[in-house]
Amino acid sequence: MSAEHLAFELSKEFLESIVQAVERKDAAFIASSLEGVDPADISLLLDEADSEQAKYVLEVLNNEISADVIEEFEEDTRKEFLNELSSEEIAQYIEEMESDDAVDAINDLPVRTREEVIAAIKDEESAAHIQELMRYDEDCAGGLMAKEMVVANVNWNIQQTIEEIRRQGENVEKLYSIYVVDDNEKLLGKVSVKKIILANAKTQIKDIYDEDIKSVETYLDEDEVADIMQKYDLVAVPVINLQGKLVGRITIDDIVDVITEQAEEDMQLMSGISNDVEEDDSIWAISKARLPWLLVGLIGGTFGAWAIGFFEGDLEKNAALAFFIPLVMATGGNVGIQSSTLVVQSLANKSAFEESFGRRVGKMLLVALLTGVVLAAISFGIVLWWKGGEEGLPSVVAISLICVVMLSSFMGTATPLILDKFGINPALASGPFITTTNDILGIIVYLAIANLLLL
Amino acid sequence: MSAEHLAFELSKEFLESIVQAVERKDAAFIASSLEGVDPADISLLLDEADSEQAKYVLEVLNNEISADVIEEFEEDTRKEFLNELSSEEIAQYIEEMESDDAVDAINDLPVRTREEVIAAIKDEESAAHIQELMRYDEDCAGGLMAKEMVVANVNWNIQQTIEEIRRQGENVEKLYSIYVVDDNEKLLGKVSVKKIILANAKTQIKDIYDEDIKSVETYLDEDEVADIMQKYDLVAVPVINLQGKLVGRITIDDIVDVITEQAEEDMQLMSGISNDVEEDDSIWAISKARLPWLLVGLIGGTFGAWAIGFFEGDLEKNAALAFFIPLVMATGGNVGIQSSTLVVQSLANKSAFEESFGRRVGKMLLVALLTGVVLAAISFGIVLWWKGGEEGLPSVVAISLICVVMLSSFMGTATPLILDKFGINPALASGPFITTTNDILGIIVYLAIANLLLL
């Protein structure tokens, strides 16, 4: 099957035909149209339909596929959809999900409904798993893990382990390694599926298991889990509690989502969008997410205006001075963002050998001096050619640029490092706050230098 | 093993002790210190050492571990390190690598050395695999795939398949599924390892294999491969050629790297850094990567100055007009970046049901109108309170803000959509180019409105 076949006919026409089938209650047509279509694709399709239509379609499909479709819904769609269902109906779908996805879905529900749904789950083990997982914060290893995994006691042989795989088979979709524990469920190591396949039925687990296993503790932050799985190229990582007891497993698909969300969040922080919004959210939601930082920018701009006001006299004497305010300001802004981005990225790829604060800032200032001198020389030439040298304007612009580039580099380098020290996402430093600050500083530096040199 | 144990003592002291051991040629100390340390950690350690020291350490370790360490090196470190080795030495390490990593390493070498290294590889199959993979572009599915995988003929039984796993065992580290092909090596489907474990030795592959398999073609772009693997939660995807013949396999760890690099690249594009540099690169390299966009900004600033020059008369009559240039400019810049970021993110999460260009721009203009009116009202109040209303300045600032917010929103929405249509990375639209353009437009709009209303 090629890539073309992957992206099957998810066209508006196909959606339309499904919607029409829903309206005439044509279950047979829906079932045959969606036969063999991946739940991820059905989910994309139903994201565009309304909740009642989606409800009918999912009733036509079998519960297992419907549960997969619900898992794949975007959060907004899922909330809206689950709202249409009774607690019993939700519980039916929840029972088909892996425990981590079940908890994600339940967390979308109003608090009161959650209890009802859990009470309506028939399988006691599932209910217990869900209740256990709900204790953990969403953003830590405990909140990412699922209870589904194959665990072998160290005293078993291969035959017993295969029986356990058979027993767990239905629940564990993704089988990569079998985790080995002692009688107290303490994690000891793992056996790869390859070894299981190649071993003799009588072989003892204790003779073949691999003690060299990476694991994470329940409280570990999701970003750190992502770093570890990425660094060691893991497809799954076992989760242990403080006593070393194996309590769950995190698979790479959840971590890929964490990495993607993190990148999106950083990008939004950099661009001054304060809530997690998407282009297809409502006009009001988007405006609300955008206004706070725009207001910060407006207030910053007012301070900038006030700073320029100080130098009103200079501007009245020499209006040409105003011409270069945007140039100095924009250069400062660009330099600040460049610096902070480099620092943010190197903070994201933390190595064991961090440079000290002083060395980093020192190096960035050298880069700033070099780029500042180049920019100053070029701008000196431009201003000299355009305005002539008599009023000293070329020197004012050139000297200001060097100072502003140095200052913005310092701010752009120091701010993310300081934010990071306080546990705040350093990407914030590439956003409108630092840009606004740099703007105001740039204006003051430029006009102050003009005032000193021209008067 | 807890997270604390994962981050083992990668301290400066440990590095120092290894470096000293290298100097006194104490192989025994090195071997025992690094016993059981993950290659990814050894790699981080040696990233800090110089190439000759790294060479000695890797000679002490066994070839397989050394090859893993070399794979994990940062690109710069690896290039420098391989430069220290003879072609025969490189070939020895290459032979221990999986084919995709081998090709990555070989591609770091000068063209002439590549031929020598391939000629020095003793295992003919490895050499053939590497030569095959080198034909593909780095950024497509063919360039990401490895030749190592377990393939079963559809006419085999489980016993024969297990024999094949045993034969391939050494080469295939990550065993998730067995791919099923016909006599012409055409991909037919897969069998999960779970099925292999639970099946009877005599069971025929043709009776149990799963035809429902996602695959990608060799020419597919790496971003699309990443989208597919993420959408369908795949840990590995088989790669086929135009004839449907199975030619390789891509595993999720490589895709995680693609996703991370893409996010970093977007962030660098947004912040106007033109090459892929890191904070620990040389001062010269960083400056060189930063200057191009700073120069673009400088030229933009010069145009801005020139635009202001047109209105020199107005500024001489009313210097207070200059006060609000930064405010209008900064607001335009912020709005533009916010808009483009939202569009870039929704382009990255392509759904089957894209809004049309007109609808997207239309919606964004409504958001702009709403936010613009709010900002205008607030700025009207501020300017009125500060400067009084007599010169009409409050209205000029307020009306300009509405216009600039609308204009910047339009630019920020339309530019990434147009770039995307032409196959250019739309994240470029959040960068200094669009900011600079918005700055100039903002200045012109503001001063033109002032000119119309105040004179």
mmCIF file of N, CA, C and O in Angstrom, chain B residues 284-344:
data_model
loop_
_atom_site.group_PDB
_atom_site.id
_atom_site.type_symbol
_atom_site.label_atom_id
_atom_site.label_comp_id
_atom_site.label_asym_id
_atom_site.label_seq_id
_atom_site.Cartn_x
_atom_site.Cartn_y
_atom_site.Cartn_z
ATOM 1 N N TRP B 284 32.744 33.198 15.246
ATOM 2 C CA TRP B 284 32.672 33.551 13.832
ATOM 3 C C TRP B 284 31.479 32.880 13.149
ATOM 4 O O TRP B 284 30.727 33.492 12.403
ATOM 5 N N ALA B 285 31.292 31.569 13.453
ATOM 6 C CA ALA B 285 30.185 30.815 12.842
ATOM 7 C C ALA B 285 28.843 31.413 13.256
ATOM 8 O O ALA B 285 27.936 31.568 12.425
ATOM 9 N N ILE B 286 28.710 31.750 14.510
ATOM 10 C CA ILE B 286 27.434 32.313 14.985
ATOM 11 C C ILE B 286 27.188 33.669 14.328
ATOM 12 O O ILE B 286 26.086 33.951 13.842
ATOM 13 N N SER B 287 28.235 34.495 14.270
ATOM 14 C CA SER B 287 28.058 35.823 13.663
ATOM 15 C C SER B 287 27.639 35.694 12.207
ATOM 16 O O SER B 287 26.772 36.419 11.721
ATOM 17 N N LYS B 288 28.290 34.763 11.511
ATOM 18 C CA LYS B 288 27.999 34.582 10.091
ATOM 19 C C LYS B 288 26.551 34.154 9.870
ATOM 20 O O LYS B 288 25.905 34.547 8.899
ATOM 21 N N ALA B 289 26.038 33.314 10.789
ATOM 22 C CA ALA B 289 24.657 32.849 10.652
ATOM 23 C C ALA B 289 23.664 33.951 10.991
ATOM 24 O O ALA B 289 22.521 33.936 10.533
ATOM 25 N N ARG B 290 24.101 34.915 11.793
ATOM 26 C CA ARG B 290 23.167 35.946 12.235
ATOM 27 C C ARG B 290 23.154 37.161 11.340
ATOM 28 O O ARG B 290 22.138 37.853 11.230
ATOM 29 N N LEU B 291 24.304 37.460 10.710
ATOM 30 C CA LEU B 291 24.391 38.708 9.953
ATOM 31 C C LEU B 291 23.406 38.856 8.790
ATOM 32 O O LEU B 291 22.835 39.934 8.616
ATOM 33 N N PRO B 292 23.179 37.808 7.973
ATOM 34 C CA PRO B 292 22.325 38.032 6.795
ATOM 35 C C PRO B 292 20.980 38.672 7.120
ATOM 36 O O PRO B 292 20.605 39.680 6.527
ATOM 37 N N TRP B 293 20.263 38.111 8.106
ATOM 38 C CA TRP B 293 18.952 38.663 8.417
ATOM 39 C C TRP B 293 19.038 40.008 9.125
ATOM 40 O O TRP B 293 18.142 40.841 9.007
ATOM 41 N N LEU B 294 20.138 40.209 9.859
ATOM 42 C CA LEU B 294 20.309 41.524 10.476
ATOM 43 C C LEU B 294 20.511 42.579 9.392
ATOM 44 O O LEU B 294 20.021 43.701 9.499
ATOM 45 N N LEU B 295 21.227 42.197 8.332
ATOM 46 C CA LEU B 295 21.422 43.129 7.219
ATOM 47 C C LEU B 295 20.102 43.418 6.516
ATOM 48 O O LEU B 295 19.815 44.557 6.158
ATOM 49 N N VAL B 296 19.293 42.375 6.347
ATOM 50 C CA VAL B 296 17.973 42.589 5.759
ATOM 51 C C VAL B 296 17.205 43.591 6.624
ATOM 52 O O VAL B 296 16.578 44.533 6.117
ATOM 53 N N GLY B 297 17.269 43.401 7.937
ATOM 54 C CA GLY B 297 16.601 44.308 8.858
ATOM 55 C C GLY B 297 17.144 45.731 8.725
ATOM 56 O O GLY B 297 16.390 46.707 8.774
ATOM 57 N N LEU B 298 18.459 45.831 8.557
ATOM 58 C CA LEU B 298 19.100 47.147 8.433
ATOM 59 C C LEU B 298 18.618 47.856 7.168
ATOM 60 O O LEU B 298 18.308 49.056 7.183
ATOM 61 N N ILE B 299 18.572 47.097 6.086
ATOM 62 C CA ILE B 299 18.106 47.691 4.827
ATOM 63 C C ILE B 299 16.641 48.095 4.960
ATOM 64 O O ILE B 299 16.239 49.182 4.546
ATOM 65 N N GLY B 300 15.847 47.215 5.600
ATOM 66 C CA GLY B 300 14.451 47.544 5.866
ATOM 67 C C GLY B 300 14.351 48.823 6.687
ATOM 68 O O GLY B 300 13.537 49.706 6.392
ATOM 69 N N GLY B 301 15.190 48.916 7.720
ATOM 70 C CA GLY B 301 15.195 50.099 8.569
ATOM 71 C C GLY B 301 15.543 51.349 7.773
ATOM 72 O O GLY B 301 15.005 52.439 8.026
ATOM 73 N N THR B 302 16.446 51.196 6.801
ATOM 74 C CA THR B 302 16.828 52.333 5.961
ATOM 75 C C THR B 302 15.636 52.782 5.107
ATOM 76 O O THR B 302 15.373 53.980 4.978
ATOM 77 N N PHE B 303 14.914 51.787 4.565
ATOM 78 C CA PHE B 303 13.699 52.148 3.823
ATOM 79 C C PHE B 303 12.713 52.859 4.741
ATOM 80 O O PHE B 303 12.051 53.820 4.343
ATOM 81 N N GLY B 304 12.620 52.374 5.971
ATOM 82 C CA GLY B 304 11.735 53.005 6.951
ATOM 83 C C GLY B 304 12.133 54.455 7.167
ATOM 84 O O GLY B 304 11.286 55.357 7.192
ATOM 85 N N ALA B 305 13.441 54.670 7.305
ATOM 86 C CA ALA B 305 13.952 56.028 7.513
ATOM 87 C C ALA B 305 13.595 56.911 6.323
ATOM 88 O O ALA B 305 13.186 58.064 6.458
ATOM 89 N N TRP B 306 13.720 56.332 5.154
ATOM 90 C CA TRP B 306 13.434 57.037 3.906
ATOM 91 C C TRP B 306 11.942 57.390 3.845
ATOM 92 O O TRP B 306 11.562 58.498 3.466
ATOM 93 N N ALA B 307 11.095 56.437 4.300
ATOM 94 C CA ALA B 307 9.650 56.686 4.337
ATOM 95 C C ALA B 307 9.330 57.825 5.300
ATOM 96 O O ALA B 307 8.528 58.714 4.997
ATOM 97 N N ILE B 308 9.968 57.804 6.465
ATOM 98 C CA ILE B 308 9.729 58.879 7.433
ATOM 99 C C ILE B 308 10.168 60.217 6.839
ATOM 100 O O ILE B 308 9.532 61.247 7.043
ATOM 101 N N GLY B 309 11.283 60.155 6.064
ATOM 102 C CA GLY B 309 11.815 61.371 5.437
ATOM 103 C C GLY B 309 10.771 62.094 4.589
ATOM 104 O O GLY B 309 10.756 63.325 4.519
ATOM 105 N N PHE B 310 9.900 61.329 3.948
ATOM 106 C CA PHE B 310 8.822 61.926 3.155
ATOM 107 C C PHE B 310 7.955 62.864 3.986
ATOM 108 O O PHE B 310 7.348 63.794 3.475
ATOM 109 N N PHE B 311 7.863 62.526 5.261
ATOM 110 C CA PHE B 311 6.954 63.279 6.131
ATOM 111 C C PHE B 311 7.720 64.229 7.048
ATOM 112 O O PHE B 311 7.225 64.632 8.081
ATOM 113 N N GLU B 312 8.956 64.573 6.620
ATOM 114 C CA GLU B 312 9.821 65.401 7.466
ATOM 115 C C GLU B 312 9.101 66.687 7.878
ATOM 116 O O GLU B 312 9.187 67.119 9.034
ATOM 117 N N GLY B 313 8.362 67.274 6.895
ATOM 118 C CA GLY B 313 7.648 68.516 7.174
ATOM 119 C C GLY B 313 6.665 68.360 8.325
ATOM 120 O O GLY B 313 6.608 69.178 9.251
ATOM 121 N N ASP B 314 5.894 67.268 8.290
ATOM 122 C CA ASP B 314 4.922 67.016 9.354
ATOM 123 C C ASP B 314 5.622 66.878 10.703
ATOM 124 O O ASP B 314 5.145 67.388 11.714
ATOM 125 N N LEU B 315 6.736 66.152 10.690
ATOM 126 C CA LEU B 315 7.447 65.915 11.949
ATOM 127 C C LEU B 315 8.005 67.214 12.515
ATOM 128 O O LEU B 315 8.057 67.415 13.727
ATOM 129 N N GLU B 316 8.471 68.113 11.602
ATOM 130 C CA GLU B 316 9.015 69.374 12.088
ATOM 131 C C GLU B 316 7.920 70.234 12.719
ATOM 132 O O GLU B 316 8.152 70.927 13.701
ATOM 133 N N LYS B 317 6.702 70.124 12.115
ATOM 134 C CA LYS B 317 5.599 70.892 12.686
ATOM 135 C C LYS B 317 5.134 70.311 14.011
ATOM 136 O O LYS B 317 4.741 71.013 14.915
ATOM 137 N N ASN B 318 5.143 68.991 14.103
ATOM 138 C CA ASN B 318 4.625 68.342 15.305
ATOM 139 C C ASN B 318 5.530 67.176 15.695
ATOM 140 O O ASN B 318 5.333 66.054 15.263
ATOM 141 N N ALA B 319 6.525 67.472 16.522
ATOM 142 C CA ALA B 319 7.505 66.447 16.901
ATOM 143 C C ALA B 319 6.836 65.295 17.641
ATOM 144 O O ALA B 319 7.325 64.162 17.611
ATOM 145 N N ALA B 320 5.703 65.569 18.315
ATOM 146 C CA ALA B 320 5.031 64.524 19.095
ATOM 147 C C ALA B 320 4.577 63.364 18.204
ATOM 148 O O ALA B 320 4.377 62.240 18.668
ATOM 149 N N LEU B 321 4.440 63.649 16.908
ATOM 150 C CA LEU B 321 4.078 62.611 15.951
ATOM 151 C C LEU B 321 5.092 61.455 15.979
ATOM 152 O O LEU B 321 4.725 60.281 15.854
ATOM 153 N N ALA B 322 6.370 61.830 16.157
ATOM 154 C CA ALA B 322 7.439 60.824 16.164
ATOM 155 C C ALA B 322 7.335 59.893 17.363
ATOM 156 O O ALA B 322 7.777 58.737 17.311
ATOM 157 N N PHE B 323 6.735 60.419 18.462
ATOM 158 C CA PHE B 323 6.684 59.617 19.697
ATOM 159 C C PHE B 323 6.034 58.255 19.470
ATOM 160 O O PHE B 323 6.402 57.270 20.098
ATOM 161 N N PHE B 324 5.014 58.239 18.604
ATOM 162 C CA PHE B 324 4.191 57.026 18.516
ATOM 163 C C PHE B 324 4.574 56.096 17.363
ATOM 164 O O PHE B 324 3.933 55.085 17.139
ATOM 165 N N ILE B 325 5.642 56.492 16.643
ATOM 166 C CA ILE B 325 6.133 55.584 15.587
ATOM 167 C C ILE B 325 6.467 54.200 16.165
ATOM 168 O O ILE B 325 5.993 53.173 15.644
ATOM 169 N N PRO B 326 7.262 54.118 17.260
ATOM 170 C CA PRO B 326 7.592 52.787 17.788
ATOM 171 C C PRO B 326 6.361 52.003 18.231
ATOM 172 O O PRO B 326 6.289 50.789 18.016
ATOM 173 N N LEU B 327 5.396 52.688 18.807
ATOM 174 C CA LEU B 327 4.203 52.001 19.300
ATOM 175 C C LEU B 327 3.447 51.336 18.145
ATOM 176 O O LEU B 327 3.108 50.144 18.193
ATOM 177 N N VAL B 328 3.222 52.110 17.092
ATOM 178 C CA VAL B 328 2.497 51.576 15.945
ATOM 179 C C VAL B 328 3.273 50.430 15.298
ATOM 180 O O VAL B 328 2.729 49.372 14.969
ATOM 181 N N MET B 329 4.584 50.660 15.165
ATOM 182 C CA MET B 329 5.456 49.666 14.538
ATOM 183 C C MET B 329 5.468 48.354 15.328
ATOM 184 O O MET B 329 5.330 47.267 14.766
ATOM 185 N N ALA B 330 5.645 48.468 16.648
ATOM 186 C CA ALA B 330 5.744 47.262 17.481
ATOM 187 C C ALA B 330 4.429 46.482 17.462
ATOM 188 O O ALA B 330 4.431 45.251 17.384
ATOM 189 N N THR B 331 3.312 47.208 17.518
ATOM 190 C CA THR B 331 2.024 46.510 17.496
ATOM 191 C C THR B 331 1.861 45.752 16.184
ATOM 192 O O THR B 331 1.462 44.581 16.179
ATOM 193 N N GLY B 332 2.204 46.408 15.079
ATOM 194 C CA GLY B 332 2.128 45.731 13.782
ATOM 195 C C GLY B 332 2.988 44.479 13.764
ATOM 196 O O GLY B 332 2.566 43.402 13.312
ATOM 197 N N GLY B 333 4.196 44.591 14.286
ATOM 198 C CA GLY B 333 5.113 43.444 14.311
ATOM 199 C C GLY B 333 4.540 42.300 15.130
ATOM 200 O O GLY B 333 4.514 41.148 14.692
ATOM 201 N N ASN B 334 4.040 42.626 16.333
ATOM 202 C CA ASN B 334 3.480 41.578 17.196
ATOM 203 C C ASN B 334 2.290 40.881 16.544
ATOM 204 O O ASN B 334 2.185 39.656 16.563
ATOM 205 N N VAL B 335 1.404 41.666 15.973
ATOM 206 C CA VAL B 335 0.216 41.090 15.332
ATOM 207 C C VAL B 335 0.621 40.185 14.169
ATOM 208 O O VAL B 335 0.095 39.081 13.999
ATOM 209 N N GLY B 336 1.575 40.634 13.384
ATOM 210 C CA GLY B 336 2.025 39.858 12.226
ATOM 211 C C GLY B 336 2.585 38.506 12.642
ATOM 212 O O GLY B 336 2.253 37.469 12.058
ATOM 213 N N ILE B 337 3.405 38.513 13.682
ATOM 214 C CA ILE B 337 4.008 37.256 14.132
ATOM 215 C C ILE B 337 2.943 36.329 14.704
ATOM 216 O O ILE B 337 2.938 35.127 14.440
ATOM 217 N N GLN B 338 2.015 36.887 15.481
ATOM 218 C CA GLN B 338 0.943 36.044 16.021
ATOM 219 C C GLN B 338 0.156 35.367 14.899
ATOM 220 O O GLN B 338 -0.089 34.162 14.928
ATOM 221 N N SER B 339 -0.211 36.158 13.896
ATOM 222 C CA SER B 339 -1.010 35.601 12.799
ATOM 223 C C SER B 339 -0.248 34.510 12.069
ATOM 224 O O SER B 339 -0.767 33.428 11.812
ATOM 225 N N SER B 340 1.005 34.801 11.735
ATOM 226 C CA SER B 340 1.733 33.824 10.937
ATOM 227 C C SER B 340 1.981 32.553 11.739
ATOM 228 O O SER B 340 1.926 31.454 11.197
ATOM 229 N N THR B 341 2.221 32.686 13.051
ATOM 230 C CA THR B 341 2.441 31.485 13.858
ATOM 231 C C THR B 341 1.215 30.580 13.845
ATOM 232 O O THR B 341 1.328 29.362 13.693
ATOM 233 N N LEU B 342 0.034 31.186 13.988
ATOM 234 C CA LEU B 342 -1.181 30.366 13.963
ATOM 235 C C LEU B 342 -1.328 29.642 12.624
ATOM 236 O O LEU B 342 -1.677 28.463 12.579
ATOM 237 N N VAL B 343 -1.027 30.342 11.544
ATOM 238 C CA VAL B 343 -1.157 29.710 10.225
ATOM 239 C C VAL B 343 -0.106 28.615 10.049
ATOM 240 O O VAL B 343 -0.404 27.518 9.587
ATOM 241 N N VAL B 344 1.128 28.916 10.454
ATOM 242 C CA VAL B 344 2.204 27.925 10.327
ATOM 243 C C VAL B 344 1.843 26.659 11.097
ATOM 244 O O VAL B 344 2.013 25.550 10.611
#
